Every structure is written in C-alpha cells, then in structure tokens.
Coordinates of C-alpha atoms in Angstrom, one line a residue:
M1 CA -55.9 12.8 -7.2
G2 CA -54.7 9.7 -9.1
R3 CA -53.5 11.3 -12.3
E4 CA -51.2 13.1 -9.6
V5 CA -50.1 10.9 -7.3
G6 CA -47.5 9.0 -9.9
K7 CA -45.4 12.1 -9.0
V8 CA -45.0 11.5 -5.5
V9 CA -44.3 8.0 -5.5
A10 CA -41.5 8.4 -9.3
V11 CA -39.7 11.5 -7.1
A12 CA -39.9 8.9 -3.5
M13 CA -37.9 6.4 -5.3
M14 CA -35.2 8.9 -5.7
L15 CA -34.4 8.4 -2.1
T16 CA -33.1 5.3 -3.0
G17 CA -30.5 6.6 -5.2
G18 CA -28.1 7.1 -2.4
V19 CA -28.0 3.2 -2.3
A20 CA -25.0 3.3 -4.8
G21 CA -23.6 4.9 -2.4
A22 CA -23.4 1.7 -0.7
Q23 CA -21.0 0.3 -3.4
I24 CA -16.9 0.3 -2.7
S25 CA -14.8 1.3 -5.5
P26 CA -12.9 -1.3 -6.6
T27 CA -10.1 0.6 -7.3
T28 CA -6.8 -1.1 -8.4
A29 CA -4.7 -1.8 -5.4
P30 CA -1.6 0.0 -5.3
S31 CA 1.5 -1.7 -6.4
N32 CA 4.1 -2.9 -3.6
A33 CA 7.1 -2.4 -5.3
P34 CA 8.3 0.3 -7.3
G35 CA 9.3 -1.1 -9.8
T36 CA 8.7 -4.5 -11.8
G37 CA 11.5 -6.3 -10.0
A38 CA 13.3 -7.0 -6.6
P39 CA 16.3 -4.6 -6.6
G40 CA 19.5 -5.8 -5.6
T41 CA 19.8 -9.7 -5.1
A42 CA 22.9 -10.5 -5.9
S43 CA 25.7 -12.0 -2.8
P44 CA 28.4 -9.6 -2.3
S45 CA 31.6 -10.6 -3.9
P46 CA 34.4 -9.6 -1.3
G47 CA 36.7 -11.8 -3.1
N48 CA 36.6 -9.7 -5.7
L49 CA 36.7 -6.0 -3.8
S50 CA 33.2 -5.6 -4.6
P51 CA 30.3 -5.1 -2.3
G52 CA 28.3 -6.7 -5.4
T53 CA 25.5 -5.4 -7.1
V54 CA 23.4 -2.5 -5.3
P55 CA 19.8 -3.2 -3.2
T56 CA 18.5 0.0 -4.8
P57 CA 14.9 0.7 -3.6
S58 CA 14.7 2.6 -6.7
P59 CA 11.9 1.9 -9.5
G60 CA 13.3 -0.4 -12.2
T61 CA 15.2 -4.1 -12.2
T62 CA 18.1 -2.8 -12.9
P63 CA 20.5 -2.9 -9.9
A64 CA 23.3 -1.4 -9.3
P65 CA 26.3 -2.4 -10.2
G66 CA 29.2 -2.9 -7.3
P67 CA 32.3 -0.8 -7.0
T68 CA 34.4 -3.7 -8.8
G69 CA 36.5 -2.9 -11.8
T70 CA 35.6 -6.0 -13.6
G71 CA 33.5 -4.0 -16.2
S72 CA 30.7 -5.6 -15.8
S73 CA 27.4 -5.8 -13.4
A74 CA 26.1 -9.0 -11.7
A75 CA 22.7 -8.1 -13.8
N76 CA 23.5 -5.6 -16.9
P77 CA 20.5 -3.2 -17.5
T78 CA 17.9 -4.1 -20.0
P79 CA 16.7 -0.5 -21.2
G80 CA 13.1 -0.4 -21.0
T81 CA 12.3 -3.1 -18.4
R82 CA 12.2 -0.7 -15.3
A83 CA 8.1 0.4 -14.7
P84 CA 8.0 3.9 -13.0
L85 CA 6.9 4.8 -9.1
P86 CA 3.0 4.4 -9.2
G87 CA 1.8 7.7 -9.5
P88 CA -1.6 9.1 -8.2
A89 CA -4.3 6.7 -9.5
A90 CA -6.1 8.4 -12.7
V91 CA -8.4 11.7 -12.5
N92 CA -12.1 10.7 -12.9
P93 CA -14.0 13.9 -12.6
A94 CA -17.4 12.2 -11.6
P95 CA -18.3 13.1 -8.2
A96 CA -16.2 11.9 -5.4
A97 CA -19.2 10.0 -4.2
E98 CA -18.8 7.6 -7.4
P99 CA -17.0 4.5 -7.7
G100 CA -13.5 4.8 -9.7
N101 CA -13.3 8.5 -8.7
A102 CA -8.7 9.4 -8.0
A103 CA -9.6 12.1 -5.1
Q104 CA -9.8 9.4 -2.7
G105 CA -9.4 10.6 1.0
A106 CA -11.5 12.0 4.0
T107 CA -11.7 14.1 7.1
A108 CA -11.4 17.8 8.3
G109 CA -14.3 19.2 10.9
T110 CA -16.3 16.6 10.6
P111 CA -18.2 15.8 14.4
K112 CA -17.7 13.2 16.3
P113 CA -19.9 10.5 16.5
A114 CA -22.5 10.5 19.5
A115 CA -21.6 7.2 20.3
A116 CA -18.4 7.1 19.5
T117 CA -15.9 4.5 21.3
P118 CA -13.9 7.3 23.6
G119 CA -10.1 6.8 23.0
A120 CA -10.4 5.0 19.7
T121 CA -7.2 4.1 17.8
E122 CA -6.0 7.3 15.6
L123 CA -3.8 6.5 13.2
G124 CA -1.6 9.0 11.6
T125 CA 1.2 9.4 8.6
S126 CA 4.4 9.0 10.9
P127 CA 7.6 10.3 9.1
I128 CA 9.3 7.5 7.3
S129 CA 12.8 7.2 7.9
P130 CA 15.6 4.3 9.0
G131 CA 14.7 3.9 12.2
S132 CA 11.3 4.9 12.9
G133 CA 8.6 3.6 13.9
D134 CA 7.6 2.1 10.6
G135 CA 10.1 -0.6 10.8
A136 CA 12.8 1.4 8.6
R137 CA 15.2 -0.1 10.0
G138 CA 18.6 -2.1 9.6
D139 CA 19.3 -4.2 13.0
L140 CA 17.0 -7.1 11.9
T141 CA 17.0 -10.2 14.9
P142 CA 15.3 -13.5 12.9
G143 CA 12.2 -14.5 15.0
I144 CA 11.0 -11.0 15.8
P145 CA 8.3 -9.5 13.3
R146 CA 9.9 -5.7 12.4
G147 CA 8.0 -2.4 13.0
P148 CA 5.6 -1.5 15.5
P149 CA 2.5 -3.6 16.8
E150 CA 0.0 -2.5 14.1
E151 CA 3.0 -4.3 11.5
A152 CA 3.0 -7.5 13.7
R153 CA -0.9 -7.9 13.8
A154 CA -0.9 -7.1 9.8
H155 CA 0.7 -10.3 9.3
G156 CA -1.8 -13.2 8.8
A157 CA -4.3 -10.6 10.9
P158 CA -7.8 -12.4 8.3
E159 CA -7.4 -15.5 10.4
G160 CA -7.0 -14.0 14.5
A161 CA -9.3 -11.4 13.9
K162 CA -12.2 -10.7 16.3
A163 CA -15.2 -8.4 15.8
P164 CA -15.1 -5.7 17.8
K165 CA -17.8 -5.3 20.7
G166 CA -20.8 -3.0 20.3
P167 CA -21.4 -0.7 17.6
I168 CA -18.1 -0.3 15.2
T169 CA -17.6 3.4 14.4
L170 CA -16.3 4.8 11.4
A171 CA -12.5 5.5 13.1
Q172 CA -12.8 2.4 14.7
L173 CA -13.4 0.8 10.9
V174 CA -10.7 2.6 9.7
A175 CA -8.3 1.6 12.0
R176 CA -8.4 -2.1 11.7
A177 CA -9.0 -1.7 7.5
R178 CA -5.2 0.0 7.7
S179 CA -3.7 -2.7 9.9
Q180 CA -5.8 -5.9 9.2
D181 CA -6.4 -6.3 5.4
A182 CA -4.9 -8.4 3.2
R183 CA -3.4 -5.5 1.2
V184 CA -1.7 -4.5 4.0
A185 CA 0.0 -7.5 5.4
E186 CA 1.3 -8.2 1.7
A187 CA 3.6 -4.4 1.6
T188 CA 4.5 -4.9 5.2
A189 CA 6.7 -8.5 3.6
E190 CA 7.7 -6.7 0.9
L191 CA 8.8 -3.8 3.3
R192 CA 10.3 -6.7 4.9
K193 CA 12.7 -7.2 1.7
F194 CA 13.8 -4.2 1.9
Q195 CA 14.9 -3.9 5.4
A196 CA 16.9 -7.6 4.9
L197 CA 18.4 -5.8 1.1
H198 CA 19.4 -3.0 3.4
D199 CA 21.1 -5.2 5.9
Q200 CA 23.2 -6.7 2.4
A201 CA 23.9 -3.5 1.6
R202 CA 25.3 -2.8 5.2
W203 CA 27.7 -5.2 5.7
A204 CA 28.9 -5.4 2.1
W205 CA 32.2 -5.3 3.0
F206 CA 32.0 -8.0 5.4
P207 CA 34.9 -11.0 3.2
R208 CA 33.4 -13.9 2.4
F209 CA 35.7 -16.4 4.0
E210 CA 36.1 -19.4 1.1
I211 CA 36.7 -22.8 2.8
T212 CA 37.9 -26.2 1.4
L213 CA 37.7 -29.4 2.7
G214 CA 38.5 -32.4 1.2
A215 CA 39.7 -36.1 1.5
G216 CA 40.6 -38.5 -1.2
G217 CA 42.8 -41.6 -2.6
P218 CA 44.8 -43.9 -2.7
V219 CA 48.0 -42.1 -3.0
P220 CA 51.1 -44.0 -4.7
E221 CA 53.9 -44.2 -1.9
A222 CA 56.2 -40.8 -1.5
R223 CA 59.0 -41.7 0.0
N224 CA 62.3 -39.4 0.8
N225 CA 64.6 -38.6 4.0
G226 CA 62.3 -35.7 4.3
L227 CA 64.9 -32.7 3.0
G228 CA 63.9 -32.4 -0.9
G229 CA 66.6 -35.9 -1.9
P230 CA 65.8 -39.1 -4.1
P231 CA 63.3 -41.7 -3.6
T232 CA 64.1 -44.4 -0.5
T233 CA 61.8 -47.1 -1.6
E234 CA 61.7 -48.8 -4.9
A235 CA 57.5 -48.3 -4.5
S236 CA 58.4 -44.6 -4.6
L237 CA 60.4 -44.6 -7.6
E238 CA 57.8 -43.5 -10.9
G239 CA 57.2 -45.2 -13.9
D240 CA 55.5 -48.6 -13.2
W241 CA 53.1 -50.4 -11.6
N242 CA 54.8 -50.4 -8.3
F243 CA 52.9 -48.4 -5.7
G244 CA 54.2 -49.7 -2.5
K245 CA 51.9 -48.9 0.2
V246 CA 49.1 -46.6 -0.6
G247 CA 47.8 -43.9 1.4
V248 CA 45.4 -40.6 1.9
T249 CA 45.6 -37.6 1.8
V250 CA 43.3 -34.8 3.7
F251 CA 43.9 -31.2 2.9
S252 CA 42.0 -27.5 3.6
T253 CA 42.2 -24.9 2.1
G254 CA 40.8 -21.1 2.8
N255 CA 41.0 -17.5 1.1
A256 CA 39.0 -13.9 2.6
V257 CA 39.5 -10.7 1.2
L258 CA 38.3 -7.9 3.1
P259 CA 37.9 -3.7 1.4
L260 CA 40.2 -1.7 2.8
Y261 CA 39.3 1.4 0.4
T262 CA 36.8 1.7 -2.4
F263 CA 37.1 5.0 -3.8
G264 CA 33.8 5.9 -1.9
K265 CA 32.0 2.5 -3.3
L266 CA 31.1 0.9 0.0
S267 CA 29.3 4.2 1.1
A268 CA 27.1 4.9 -1.3
L269 CA 26.2 0.8 -1.5
E270 CA 24.8 1.4 2.4
K271 CA 23.6 4.6 1.5
A272 CA 21.7 3.3 -1.4
G273 CA 20.7 0.4 0.5
E274 CA 19.3 2.4 3.0
Q275 CA 16.4 3.7 0.8
G276 CA 14.7 0.7 0.4
P277 CA 13.4 0.8 4.1
K278 CA 12.0 4.6 3.2
V279 CA 10.1 3.1 -0.4
G280 CA 8.6 -0.4 1.4
A281 CA 7.5 1.7 4.0
A282 CA 5.9 4.7 1.9
L283 CA 4.3 2.2 0.1
R284 CA 2.6 0.8 3.1
E285 CA 1.7 3.9 3.7
R286 CA -0.3 4.3 0.4
V287 CA -2.1 0.6 0.9
R288 CA -3.4 1.6 4.4
A289 CA -4.4 4.6 2.5
E290 CA -6.4 3.0 0.2
A291 CA -7.4 0.6 2.9
G292 CA -9.1 3.5 5.2
F293 CA -10.6 5.2 2.5
Q294 CA -12.6 2.3 0.9
A295 CA -14.0 1.8 4.7
A296 CA -15.0 5.1 4.8
Q297 CA -17.1 4.5 1.4
A298 CA -18.4 1.8 3.3
Y299 CA -19.6 3.3 6.0
Y300 CA -21.7 5.8 4.6
G301 CA -22.8 4.3 2.0
Y302 CA -24.0 1.5 4.8
Q303 CA -25.6 5.1 6.8
L304 CA -26.7 6.5 3.2
A305 CA -28.9 2.9 2.6
R306 CA -30.2 3.1 6.0
A307 CA -31.4 6.9 5.7
G308 CA -33.2 5.9 2.5
L309 CA -34.7 2.9 4.7
K310 CA -35.9 5.2 6.6
Q311 CA -37.3 7.6 4.2
L312 CA -39.3 4.7 2.5
E313 CA -40.9 3.2 5.5
D314 CA -42.0 7.6 5.7
V315 CA -43.1 7.9 2.0
S316 CA -45.2 4.6 2.6
K317 CA -46.6 6.1 5.6
R318 CA -47.6 9.4 3.6
L319 CA -48.8 6.9 1.0
K320 CA -51.2 5.1 3.5
D321 CA -52.5 7.7 5.6
A322 CA -53.4 9.5 1.5
G323 CA -54.9 6.1 0.9
D324 CA -57.1 5.7 4.1
K325 CA -58.3 9.5 3.5
I326 CA -59.4 7.9 -0.5
D327 CA -61.2 5.2 0.9
A328 CA -63.2 7.5 3.1
L329 CA -63.6 10.0 1.2
L330 CA -65.4 7.2 -1.8
K331 CA -67.3 6.5 1.1
E332 CA -68.8 10.0 1.3
D333 CA -69.1 10.4 -2.3
S334 CA -66.8 13.1 -3.0
D335 CA -66.2 14.5 -5.7
Q336 CA -62.6 15.2 -4.9
V337 CA -61.4 11.4 -5.6
S338 CA -62.4 8.6 -7.6
K339 CA -62.3 4.7 -7.5
L340 CA -59.3 5.2 -10.3
D341 CA -57.3 7.2 -7.5
T342 CA -57.2 3.6 -5.3
Y343 CA -56.5 1.8 -8.0
K344 CA -53.0 3.9 -8.9
L345 CA -52.8 4.9 -5.4
G346 CA -52.1 1.0 -4.6
Y347 CA -49.7 0.7 -7.7
F348 CA -47.5 3.3 -6.3
R349 CA -47.6 1.7 -3.2
Q350 CA -45.9 -2.0 -4.4
L351 CA -43.4 0.1 -6.3
V352 CA -42.5 1.8 -2.6
E353 CA -41.8 -1.8 -1.5
S354 CA -40.0 -2.6 -4.9
Q355 CA -37.4 0.1 -4.3
R356 CA -37.5 -0.5 -0.3
A357 CA -36.0 -4.4 -1.4
T358 CA -33.2 -2.6 -3.1
A359 CA -32.0 -0.4 -0.4
I360 CA -31.9 -3.6 1.2
Q361 CA -30.0 -5.4 -1.0
G362 CA -27.4 -2.3 -1.0
E363 CA -26.8 -1.6 2.9
Q364 CA -26.4 -5.4 2.8
F365 CA -23.6 -4.8 0.1
A366 CA -21.9 -2.7 2.2
L367 CA -22.3 -4.3 5.5
T368 CA -20.8 -6.8 3.5
A369 CA -17.6 -4.6 2.0
I370 CA -17.4 -3.6 6.5
R371 CA -16.8 -6.9 7.0
L372 CA -14.7 -7.8 4.8
L373 CA -12.4 -4.4 5.9
A374 CA -12.5 -4.8 9.3
S375 CA -11.3 -8.4 8.7
V376 CA -14.0 -10.6 10.2
G377 CA -14.6 -13.9 10.6
P378 CA -17.3 -15.1 8.2
D379 CA -20.0 -16.1 11.7
E380 CA -19.0 -13.6 13.7
Q381 CA -21.7 -10.5 14.0
V382 CA -21.4 -6.7 13.3
E383 CA -23.3 -3.6 14.4
V384 CA -22.6 -0.8 12.7
M385 CA -23.2 2.5 14.6
E386 CA -25.8 4.7 13.1
E387 CA -25.2 8.0 12.7
D388 CA -26.6 10.5 10.8
L389 CA -25.1 12.1 7.5
P390 CA -26.0 15.4 7.9
L391 CA -23.2 17.2 9.6
Q392 CA -24.1 20.1 12.5
G393 CA -23.2 23.1 12.8
D394 CA -20.5 24.8 9.9
V395 CA -18.5 22.8 8.4
N396 CA -14.3 24.1 7.8
V397 CA -13.8 22.8 4.1
P398 CA -9.2 23.7 3.4
D399 CA -8.9 25.9 1.3
L400 CA -6.7 25.0 -1.8
E401 CA -3.1 26.2 -0.8
T402 CA -3.9 24.2 3.3
A403 CA -4.4 20.9 1.1
L404 CA -1.7 21.4 -1.7
K405 CA 0.4 22.3 1.7
Q406 CA -0.5 19.3 3.5
A407 CA -0.4 16.9 0.5
N408 CA 3.4 17.8 -0.6
E409 CA 4.2 16.8 3.6
R410 CA 2.4 14.1 3.9
R411 CA 2.1 12.1 1.1
P412 CA 4.1 8.8 0.5
E413 CA 4.4 8.3 -3.0
L414 CA 6.5 11.7 -2.4
K415 CA 8.7 9.9 -0.2
A416 CA 8.7 7.0 -2.4
I417 CA 10.1 8.6 -5.3
A418 CA 12.9 11.0 -2.7
A419 CA 14.3 7.9 -1.5
G420 CA 14.2 6.5 -4.6
I421 CA 16.4 9.3 -6.3
I422 CA 18.4 9.4 -3.9
A423 CA 19.5 5.8 -4.4
R424 CA 20.0 6.3 -8.1
E425 CA 22.1 9.6 -6.9
Q426 CA 24.5 6.8 -5.6
E427 CA 24.2 4.9 -8.3
V428 CA 26.0 7.4 -10.3
I429 CA 28.8 7.6 -7.8
I430 CA 29.6 4.7 -7.9
R431 CA 29.9 4.2 -11.7
E432 CA 31.7 7.3 -11.6
R433 CA 34.2 5.7 -9.0
S434 CA 34.5 2.2 -10.5
Y435 CA 37.1 4.2 -12.9
Y436 CA 39.4 4.0 -9.5
P437 CA 40.9 0.4 -8.0
D438 CA 39.5 -0.8 -5.2
L439 CA 42.2 -1.6 -2.1
G440 CA 41.9 -4.7 0.2
L441 CA 43.6 -7.2 3.1
A442 CA 43.7 -10.6 2.0
G443 CA 44.6 -13.6 3.4
Y444 CA 44.8 -17.5 2.8
Y445 CA 45.9 -21.1 4.5
D446 CA 46.5 -24.4 2.1
V447 CA 47.2 -27.0 4.9
R448 CA 47.9 -30.8 3.2
W449 CA 48.4 -34.3 4.8
T450 CA 49.3 -37.7 3.1
S451 CA 49.7 -40.6 4.8
S452 CA 52.0 -42.4 2.3
A453 CA 54.2 -39.4 1.5
T454 CA 57.3 -38.3 3.9
R455 CA 56.8 -34.2 5.3
Q456 CA 59.3 -32.2 3.9
R457 CA 61.3 -30.8 6.4
S458 CA 63.8 -28.4 3.9
P459 CA 61.9 -24.5 2.8
F460 CA 62.9 -25.0 -0.5
A461 CA 61.4 -28.8 -1.5
Y462 CA 58.6 -28.7 -3.3
D463 CA 55.9 -31.2 -1.5
P464 CA 52.1 -31.2 -2.9
F465 CA 51.3 -34.2 0.0
N466 CA 52.2 -32.4 3.1
D467 CA 52.3 -28.7 2.9
R468 CA 50.6 -26.3 5.5
T469 CA 51.5 -22.5 3.9
A470 CA 49.7 -19.5 5.5
G471 CA 49.8 -15.8 4.4
L472 CA 48.9 -12.7 4.2
G473 CA 49.1 -8.7 2.8
L474 CA 47.5 -6.2 0.8
V475 CA 46.0 -6.5 -2.6
I476 CA 44.9 -4.0 -5.1
R477 CA 42.6 -4.3 -8.0
G478 CA 41.3 -3.5 -11.2
T479 CA 40.2 -3.4 -14.9
F480 CA 40.7 -1.4 -17.7
D481 CA 37.3 -1.5 -19.6
I482 CA 37.1 2.0 -19.8
P483 CA 34.7 1.8 -23.1
I484 CA 32.0 -0.6 -21.3
K485 CA 32.5 1.5 -18.0
D486 CA 31.4 4.7 -19.7
A487 CA 28.0 3.6 -21.3
Q488 CA 27.0 2.1 -17.5
L489 CA 28.0 5.6 -16.2
E490 CA 26.1 7.0 -18.7
Q491 CA 23.1 4.5 -18.5
A492 CA 23.1 5.1 -14.3
R493 CA 23.2 8.9 -15.1
A494 CA 20.4 8.6 -17.8
E495 CA 17.9 6.1 -15.4
L496 CA 18.5 9.1 -13.2
D497 CA 17.4 12.0 -15.1
K498 CA 13.6 9.9 -16.0
M499 CA 13.0 9.5 -12.0
H500 CA 13.6 13.5 -12.0
A501 CA 11.0 13.1 -14.3
Q502 CA 8.8 11.1 -13.2
E503 CA 9.0 13.2 -10.0
Q504 CA 8.1 16.5 -11.6
T505 CA 4.9 14.1 -13.3
L506 CA 3.6 12.6 -9.9
K507 CA 3.7 16.1 -8.3
A508 CA 1.8 17.3 -11.6
G509 CA -1.0 14.4 -10.7
I510 CA -1.1 15.1 -6.9
R511 CA -1.8 18.2 -7.6
L512 CA -4.9 18.3 -9.7
E513 CA -5.8 14.8 -7.4
V514 CA -5.3 17.3 -4.5
T515 CA -7.6 20.1 -6.6
Q516 CA -10.2 17.8 -7.3
A517 CA -11.3 16.3 -4.1
Q518 CA -11.0 19.9 -3.2
S519 CA -13.5 21.2 -5.6
Q520 CA -15.7 18.1 -5.4
L521 CA -15.9 19.3 -1.4
V522 CA -16.9 22.8 -2.1
A523 CA -19.3 21.7 -4.4
A524 CA -21.0 18.7 -2.2
Y525 CA -21.1 20.7 0.5
A526 CA -23.0 23.9 -1.5
R527 CA -25.9 21.4 -2.5
A528 CA -26.3 20.0 0.8
K529 CA -26.8 23.2 2.4
S530 CA -28.8 24.1 -0.3
F531 CA -31.1 21.2 -0.3
T532 CA -31.4 21.0 3.6
E533 CA -32.9 24.7 3.6
A534 CA -35.5 23.3 0.5
E535 CA -36.2 20.3 2.3
K536 CA -37.6 22.3 5.6
N537 CA -39.6 23.4 3.1
A538 CA -40.6 21.5 1.4
K539 CA -41.8 19.6 5.3
R540 CA -43.8 22.9 5.4
W541 CA -45.5 23.1 2.7
A542 CA -46.9 19.1 2.2
T543 CA -47.9 19.9 6.0
A544 CA -50.0 23.0 4.8
A545 CA -51.5 21.5 1.9
Y546 CA -51.9 17.4 3.7
A547 CA -54.2 19.9 6.2
A548 CA -55.8 21.9 3.2
F549 CA -57.0 18.3 1.9
D550 CA -57.9 16.8 5.3
L551 CA -60.4 20.0 5.7
G552 CA -61.3 19.2 2.2
T553 CA -60.0 23.2 1.3
G554 CA -57.5 21.6 -0.6
D555 CA -57.2 19.8 -4.2
T556 CA -55.4 16.4 -4.4
R557 CA -52.9 18.1 -6.7
E558 CA -51.8 20.5 -4.9
L559 CA -50.8 17.6 -2.2
V560 CA -49.1 15.4 -5.0
D561 CA -46.9 18.3 -6.2
A562 CA -46.2 19.5 -2.3
F563 CA -45.1 15.1 -1.7
T564 CA -43.1 15.4 -5.0
A565 CA -41.1 17.7 -3.3
L566 CA -40.6 16.6 -0.3
A567 CA -39.8 13.1 -1.0
Q568 CA -37.1 15.1 -4.0
A569 CA -36.2 17.3 -1.6
S570 CA -35.3 14.6 1.6
A571 CA -33.6 12.4 -1.1
E572 CA -31.1 14.6 -2.7
R573 CA -30.7 16.6 0.7
G574 CA -28.9 12.3 2.7
K575 CA -27.0 11.8 -1.2
S576 CA -25.7 15.1 -1.0
W577 CA -24.2 14.6 2.7
H578 CA -23.6 11.7 1.6
D579 CA -21.2 13.4 -1.2
V580 CA -19.6 15.6 1.7
R581 CA -18.7 12.9 4.2
V582 CA -17.0 10.5 1.4
G583 CA -15.4 14.3 -0.4
F584 CA -13.5 14.7 3.4
A585 CA -12.9 11.1 2.8
S586 CA -11.5 11.4 -0.2
L587 CA -9.5 15.0 0.7
A588 CA -8.1 12.9 3.4
R589 CA -6.3 10.3 1.7
V590 CA -5.5 12.7 -1.1
T591 CA -4.1 15.0 1.2
G592 CA -2.0 11.8 3.5
A593 CA -4.4 11.8 6.4
V594 CA -6.4 9.5 7.9
P595 CA -10.1 9.7 8.2
G596 CA -12.1 9.8 10.1
A597 CA -8.9 10.1 12.5
D598 CA -10.3 13.2 14.1
E599 CA -14.1 12.0 14.8

C-alpha cells in the first residue's frame, strides 16, 4: 500500500492548482484619452473672426484648424505624433481563467447566489450621447459635479468608501469596482476635460472684448482756443524746456469682433466639439469594464481557493482514516500492510499540509484584491459571500453571432472611434472652408483725457490728448495663402482616412476577441460537465474500494487508485467550473456587458 499511497496525495495536490485562479490578471489599464495629447487647448480668437483651434476629440495631438484665413493654424500638425484609438487588448490564446487573457468580460446565465442582496445595484452600458446620463453634455455649472451620482462618487471615492454590510456578493463587488476604482475617477476627470473643450467650441462665436485702461504723466502743457488754432500760452510752444503746468493723462480703448458668417466653419467646430464628451464617456466605460472584470476574477478566485481548502480537508480526513486503518491492521499483524506504509502515509499527510498553506495564501491574495477593487479601508473588515462554483442546471452559452451582435452594439471603443471620425470629418470641412473669407461685426472705442491740454471742439482738429471716438461696422477678412491651405487640407483628409482604417482594425480585433472568449467558454463548460460526471463515478468507486478494504476483501492498490481518481476528478471539476465562471465574465466584457449584473 505504501508504494501506491503516493499517488493519492500527489494527485490530491492538484486540488490546489486552482489557487492560481485567485490571482488577478495584471492587465494594463487602458488609456484615458484616445490620443497622446489634449486636443484643442488653444483659445478662440474672435479678433480675426476665427473660432480658434478645434477642440477635436479624435485621436492625436493635432488640433483642428480654426476657420480663419490666416493660412496657419494655432498648432500645426506634426506627422507621426498621433497615437491611434486604443483597440482591444492583444489576444492571448491561453484559457480564459489565466492571467493576461485578452477576452475579458462575463455573465450570461449564471444563477443568483442564495444569499445575494435583493435589489443590488446593476450597472449597464448606457448609450453615449451629449446630454446622456454619462455626463456627456455641454451645460457646465461651476462647482456642481458632472454626470450621474455614480460619477460624483468616483471622484475621491477611496477616502470615503465604506465596507459593505454583510457578505459582499459578486454584483455588489462589481458595482463598487466600477464606481470607486481610482482608474474610474481618473477617466471621469478626463471626461470633464472633454466637456470643457466642448464648451470652448460651443462658445467660439462669442466675441473677445479687448479693453485697455491706462494713466500716465507728466504731460507738458498744451493750450489753444479749442478749435485747432495756434498755442495760446508760451509753455505750449515746442522746442524749448518750458513745459508749463504739466499734468496727467487717462485713457481707455477697446475693440471686439462678432463673427456673423463663416461659411459653416463655426457650425463644424461646434459639431466637432460635441464628439469630445462621447469619446470621454466611452473611454470611461471601458475603464469601468476593466475594473468590473478584475472584480469578477478576484471573486471567483477567492471561491476557487476556498473550495480547494475544503477539498484538502476532505483529503486529509481520508488519509487519516486510512492511517488509522493501517495502524489497526499492523496491531493485528495483518499481511495487507507493513510498517513502511505508515511512514509513507505520514510523509504524504505532511505534503498535504504544505499545500494547505499555499491554498491559504491564494485565498488571502484574492481577498486583498477584493479589498483593493472595492476601495475598502485598511482597518475595515470585508466578508465575501461563499458561493459554489458549479452552476445548477443547464447553462445558456450565447452563440457566436449573438455575441458579435452585442459587441457591435455596446463596445465603448466603437462608440469612441465613431465620434472621432465625425470630429475628423468636421476638421476636413473647416479646412475646405478656410479658402473663404469671414464676415463679422466689429466695434471699437477710444476715450482719452489730459489735465494739461485743451480739449478740441472742432471735428477737424486732431486731438491726441482728449479724444472720444467710437465706431461699429461690418468687416470681412481673409488671406490668399493657397498653397499652405492646400497642404493643411490634405493633412486633414489623410487623418480622416487613417481613422477609417483604424476603425476597420478595431472591428476585426473585437471580432477576434469575442470569438476567442465564446469558444473558450464553450470548451470550459464542456470540460466542467465531463469532470462533474467523472467526480460522481470516482466517488462511487472510492466508496466501494474503501468498504472492500475495510472488510479485508480489497487490496491497497485498488484503494489508492480510487482515491487518486477522486482527487484528480475533484480538482479538475473545481478548476473547470472556475473557468466557466470567469469565461462568462470574459464574454460579458468583450460584448460590453457587466459581470454579475444579472445575478
């Protein structure tokens, strides 16, 4: 028996293999902006009838041009500096439960835990449009948090987060991770920046009033009859050192230009600015999806580690029972066993204890990840609801076509790049209309007063000391730097074509991602069903073998083979159901759903 008992524990240790599932995939957090720079940061310039640079939300560091005819934009495009819109993560052919897997998302058809909190928050993917609940609107109010309450909570959430009362469920953990993760707060701040850029584009028509106030001196005496005649005092004559009674001068000048008609440049600028909040909201939703998926990974990893500990307890008990039986047989001088079997059994029991330490470590790591994703304070206790990984009844795995359709409708990356394309199209329109001049309404005033000079009352007399003038009229402005405008237009068209190509690449990547996640889920479910049936048969075999050994009609080889098969089947069953759970979370992420939202 001693020679065969090694198989029992060696295979039983496979039960702890699932502890690796408790580790969170350290996937790289997605970028919070579709490009490498903040687009459109220049201020409008109404003094030349131009709304300034376009705060385009499309990828890149190149701000779109303003509709001015000056021939040069506020920030000239720099080839090669624009990063493409972030696409799906690199595809890793590893199983869905392993770290680094590109197919990350979850949940269709998973049953509701028995202790789940009724009415738990369910976060879905809402449409992204200006004025929607994701905060994509342009009516900014200083001092008021933008977007829904969840967005306001995300800002600075780790400081004010409280541990949930009672055991935390998967849906609660995912909801907290999606709303309180620091990456979500960062993406929310990025969304606010896009909204401010939208406001900048929306108010580009507003004239900029340039007002100058000044005072100075000393000013020499300048006196005459007030009608433009010769000086009336000796000190008013120039060319000597007699300044007379000097004084001071006070003046104020101002001007403004209101754009009236720009051949559609202002309208295109505003439409381009509207895409910014859409991009920001989509990228924030992508960060939420990442945080939610990692929360599901941590939750199921914890459940797998907990189940592994229970399996180790069962193996330890069986080994102890076998040891007691061997000791009894040795006392009876039975030929079934020898003293060597006792030594081997003790050795294997210590190996099981060492694996128990590894399982406990995995459980603690998963719990630490849960605390981090839930933004719980270091001194607060968190209890995770115990849930069996195997699903009851048949599991409805979505077919590939349904999953692809859902991904095309809900993936935030597709919404972001669609908004970026619209912004690039508006940039092309602005470049095309830059050949036409701008029509505006201009106004100015100039008021001056000097204490040591006579105010001239004749309208024909020049009076630089006490002038009072104002005017209002129509102005038109344009330039004829046609070669520069041609080059800028070609650059804008090239950027638009580049974004169309990126859209095709993104769609292909998402299709590959969804296909991988769906196929891995199907395979994991097939393995889970097979190992569930295998475990049932192994339990029957082990029960029969132990009974025969207890009666003295069975040998140790049969007993060890039965225990080995049971340990292996139990380990594979737990790991395969863990893969199914994480596979659902993975499929939900790549299709734009929320892990655990339907539980």
